[in-house]
Amino acid sequence: MYRTIADTKEAILSGKSVSAIVEDGLIKIDSHHHLNAFVEVFSASARIAALEIDKKIKQGSAGKLAGVIIGIKDNICYKGHKVSAASKILNNFESLYTASVLQKLLDEDAIVIGRLNCDEFAMGSTSETSFYGPVKNNINPNYVPGGSSGGSAVAVSAGLCAISLGSDTGGSVRQPASWTNTFGLKPTYGRLSRYGLIAYGSSFDQIGVFANDLEDIKVIFELTYGKDPLDSTSSKASYDVFDKQRPLRIGFLSEYMNHDGLDPEIKKKIELLRTNLQANQIEVSDFSFPYLDHLVPTYYVLTTAEASSNLSRFDGVHFGYRSEKSKGVEETYKNSRSEGFGQEVKRRIMTGTFVLSHGYYDAYYTKAQKVRRLARNATDEIFKNVDILITPTTASTAFELGSVSDPLQMYLQDIFTVHANITGNPAISIPFGQHSNGMPFGLQLMSSCNDEGALLHYAGLLKKYF
Ligand code: GLN
């Protein structure tokens, strides 16, 4: 029921009103309350929008997404609605404007049904650090959904909305997509405007899309990419659909496939895909990417540095939560931040402040920037020979809620996804298989920068070789 844009269109064509679609959606969301996917359901504004869109449909002036129900991660601004990044420090804060990407979807008459739960400030891999409590995986509610965009993944996977927006700084769209059997796209850095996305690591952050259908990912990408005067880092690169006459060129990364942490069943299924491709005379090649083990440390040095700067604006004066018991500016800053931020966010602000501090800057920050450049050069080199690289999205399937508490073990959940954020390349996770433990896992495809055309083409084509 309305799991995709096509389902929604079909319902409307068969005479269903958008208002009725919204009512169905609200009932369904209510019956999945236990998953804690939503921080807030925007029932009032969704109902008002539905009435407007029903009128437009009658007049023949409705947009391309008329009646499509979408959800937004709780770090994407929607004017007149609350946004908190799942943090106490922004509890009850209301957006003053709408994110550019969201505005483009609203202009096509999509309906925003609510804001979706996530890790606090998008820092995490399980969606357990939210001020509003953990999100549960709809496939098995004792398991985590992945993170940080866990609510966005679960809402789509459980059919509570057709499309959701998330953000991907190190894997937060692709990793939960892998663990909830959904499609999750992280476009090239700069492809989608970041205006109205609460900043975490600004040189890594990208808004990403979840859907149950690859076609829907394509539709949303094509409607949202492009230069935005409100985000100076947004790119004006063109988007070219893949030329189907081009020979296929696929690469695999040896260090990824041979990584100790990779689950044997996931590995086996990728090897089978490789064999099937070769059996069908499709060219596949293997490449070495020697920086794999350096990626997670590099990512955590650079993103914590950026986060320590980005999160300095939450001081108890300008936005959101203010400590009641403080006197004077200094005490207000200190207490508001101590009381308003959760443990993981504090850990990252402190780490970031440390790596940027005088005397340590060159040893950590400068060095990590150098590794970033090496990784980028090596990746560009590989893409001279192939259109896409195939890797696992995640090393394992989802695990039980509360079972990982060690920060380092948590950080390693992103081992295969941070590459695309460090280098800026686009990447997608597509549903790939079901593990003997009953949980799903995804396959990751990465293409060269701005070649979402190839990425989406191969994502559709590979399925017949699974
Ligand atoms: N899990 C990673 C982190 O905690 C990635 C988060 C993200 O992509 N927002 O930073």
PDB file of N, CA and C and ligand atoms in Angstrom, residues 73 121-125 147-149 167-173 200 205 299-300 303 344 348 410-411 414 418 421, ligand 1:
ATOM      1  N   LYS A  73      14.227  13.278   7.835  1.00  0.00           N
ATOM      2  CA  LYS A  73      15.066  13.074   9.021  1.00  0.00           C
ATOM      3  C   LYS A  73      14.997  14.337   9.878  1.00  0.00           C
ATOM      4  N   PHE A 121      22.344  14.508  16.348  1.00  0.00           N
ATOM      5  CA  PHE A 121      23.192  15.236  15.391  1.00  0.00           C
ATOM      6  C   PHE A 121      23.776  14.318  14.315  1.00  0.00           C
ATOM      7  N   ALA A 122      23.069  13.243  14.010  1.00  0.00           N
ATOM      8  CA  ALA A 122      23.471  12.294  12.954  1.00  0.00           C
ATOM      9  C   ALA A 122      24.784  11.593  13.263  1.00  0.00           C
ATOM     10  N   MET A 123      25.121  11.518  14.564  1.00  0.00           N
ATOM     11  CA  MET A 123      26.358  10.860  14.964  1.00  0.00           C
ATOM     12  C   MET A 123      26.046   9.489  15.545  1.00  0.00           C
ATOM     13  N   GLY A 124      26.249   8.464  14.738  1.00  0.00           N
ATOM     14  CA  GLY A 124      25.999   7.121  15.232  1.00  0.00           C
ATOM     15  C   GLY A 124      25.715   6.172  14.095  1.00  0.00           C
ATOM     16  N   SER A 125      25.652   4.891  14.428  1.00  0.00           N
ATOM     17  CA  SER A 125      25.448   3.872  13.396  1.00  0.00           C
ATOM     18  C   SER A 125      24.272   2.967  13.720  1.00  0.00           C
ATOM     19  N   GLY A 147      22.184   3.334  11.398  1.00  0.00           N
ATOM     20  CA  GLY A 147      22.056   4.766  11.638  1.00  0.00           C
ATOM     21  C   GLY A 147      23.067   5.550  10.839  1.00  0.00           C
ATOM     22  N   SER A 148      23.001   6.823  10.900  1.00  0.00           N
ATOM     23  CA  SER A 148      22.170   7.544  11.842  1.00  0.00           C
ATOM     24  C   SER A 148      20.735   7.779  11.367  1.00  0.00           C
ATOM     25  N   SER A 149      20.461   7.578  10.064  1.00  0.00           N
ATOM     26  CA  SER A 149      19.104   7.856   9.568  1.00  0.00           C
ATOM     27  C   SER A 149      18.175   6.659   9.765  1.00  0.00           C
ATOM     28  N   SER A 167      20.396  11.922   5.905  1.00  0.00           N
ATOM     29  CA  SER A 167      21.660  12.589   5.587  1.00  0.00           C
ATOM     30  C   SER A 167      22.760  11.563   5.737  1.00  0.00           C
ATOM     31  N   ASP A 168      23.792  11.711   4.912  1.00  0.00           N
ATOM     32  CA  ASP A 168      24.864  10.720   4.868  1.00  0.00           C
ATOM     33  C   ASP A 168      26.200  11.457   4.942  1.00  0.00           C
ATOM     34  N   THR A 169      26.830  11.367   6.113  1.00  0.00           N
ATOM     35  CA  THR A 169      28.120  12.011   6.347  1.00  0.00           C
ATOM     36  C   THR A 169      29.228  10.966   6.266  1.00  0.00           C
ATOM     37  N   GLY A 170      28.856   9.720   6.673  1.00  0.00           N
ATOM     38  CA  GLY A 170      29.839   8.637   6.635  1.00  0.00           C
ATOM     39  C   GLY A 170      29.182   7.304   6.284  1.00  0.00           C
ATOM     40  N   GLY A 171      27.904   7.356   5.954  1.00  0.00           N
ATOM     41  CA  GLY A 171      27.204   6.111   5.610  1.00  0.00           C
ATOM     42  C   GLY A 171      25.787   6.069   6.126  1.00  0.00           C
ATOM     43  N   SER A 172      25.341   7.160   6.723  1.00  0.00           N
ATOM     44  CA  SER A 172      24.060   7.161   7.437  1.00  0.00           C
ATOM     45  C   SER A 172      22.815   6.941   6.596  1.00  0.00           C
ATOM     46  N   VAL A 173      22.946   6.942   5.271  1.00  0.00           N
ATOM     47  CA  VAL A 173      21.812   6.532   4.447  1.00  0.00           C
ATOM     48  C   VAL A 173      22.041   5.087   3.993  1.00  0.00           C
ATOM     49  N   TYR A 200      26.814  18.761  10.358  1.00  0.00           N
ATOM     50  CA  TYR A 200      27.625  17.888  11.220  1.00  0.00           C
ATOM     51  C   TYR A 200      29.069  18.023  10.731  1.00  0.00           C
ATOM     52  N   ASP A 205      28.908  16.080   4.576  1.00  0.00           N
ATOM     53  CA  ASP A 205      27.442  15.943   4.636  1.00  0.00           C
ATOM     54  C   ASP A 205      26.787  15.979   3.253  1.00  0.00           C
ATOM     55  N   TYR A 299      38.316   9.632   8.761  1.00  0.00           N
ATOM     56  CA  TYR A 299      36.955  10.161   8.854  1.00  0.00           C
ATOM     57  C   TYR A 299      36.690  10.750  10.241  1.00  0.00           C
ATOM     58  N   TYR A 300      37.094  10.032  11.279  1.00  0.00           N
ATOM     59  CA  TYR A 300      36.783  10.509  12.637  1.00  0.00           C
ATOM     60  C   TYR A 300      37.629  11.704  13.064  1.00  0.00           C
ATOM     61  N   THR A 303      35.809  14.613  10.681  1.00  0.00           N
ATOM     62  CA  THR A 303      34.411  14.971  10.994  1.00  0.00           C
ATOM     63  C   THR A 303      34.271  15.508  12.419  1.00  0.00           C
ATOM     64  N   GLU A 344      27.620  10.864  23.285  1.00  0.00           N
ATOM     65  CA  GLU A 344      28.385  10.661  22.048  1.00  0.00           C
ATOM     66  C   GLU A 344      28.734  11.996  21.391  1.00  0.00           C
ATOM     67  N   ARG A 348      32.516  13.589  20.682  1.00  0.00           N
ATOM     68  CA  ARG A 348      33.014  14.053  19.380  1.00  0.00           C
ATOM     69  C   ARG A 348      33.458  15.508  19.433  1.00  0.00           C
ATOM     70  N   MET A 410      31.612   0.670  17.346  1.00  0.00           N
ATOM     71  CA  MET A 410      30.538   1.384  16.671  1.00  0.00           C
ATOM     72  C   MET A 410      31.074   2.099  15.431  1.00  0.00           C
ATOM     73  N   TYR A 411      32.226   2.745  15.574  1.00  0.00           N
ATOM     74  CA  TYR A 411      32.789   3.507  14.449  1.00  0.00           C
ATOM     75  C   TYR A 411      33.142   2.582  13.280  1.00  0.00           C
ATOM     76  N   ASP A 414      31.085   1.665   9.910  1.00  0.00           N
ATOM     77  CA  ASP A 414      31.093   2.463   8.668  1.00  0.00           C
ATOM     78  C   ASP A 414      32.260   2.131   7.758  1.00  0.00           C
ATOM     79  N   VAL A 418      32.434   4.987   4.517  1.00  0.00           N
ATOM     80  CA  VAL A 418      33.073   6.309   4.660  1.00  0.00           C
ATOM     81  C   VAL A 418      33.909   6.697   3.431  1.00  0.00           C
ATOM     82  N   ASN A 421      32.342   9.252   1.258  1.00  0.00           N
ATOM     83  CA  ASN A 421      32.228  10.586   1.857  1.00  0.00           C
ATOM     84  C   ASN A 421      33.590  11.270   1.918  1.00  0.00           C
TER      85      ASN A 421
HETATM   86  N1  GLN B   1      28.084   6.459  11.646  1.00  0.00           N
HETATM   87  C1  GLN B   1      28.833   7.582  11.169  1.00  0.00           C
HETATM   88  C2  GLN B   1      29.076   8.564  12.284  1.00  0.00           C
HETATM   89  O1  GLN B   1      28.680   8.275  13.341  1.00  0.00           O
HETATM   90  C3  GLN B   1      28.131   8.210  10.012  1.00  0.00           C
HETATM   91  C4  GLN B   1      27.060   9.128  10.401  1.00  0.00           C
HETATM   92  C5  GLN B   1      26.439   9.823   9.246  1.00  0.00           C
HETATM   93  O2  GLN B   1      26.644   9.475   8.084  1.00  0.00           O
HETATM   94  N2  GLN B   1      25.688  10.853   9.569  1.00  0.00           N
HETATM   95  O3  GLN B   1      29.616   9.604  12.111  1.00  0.00           O
END
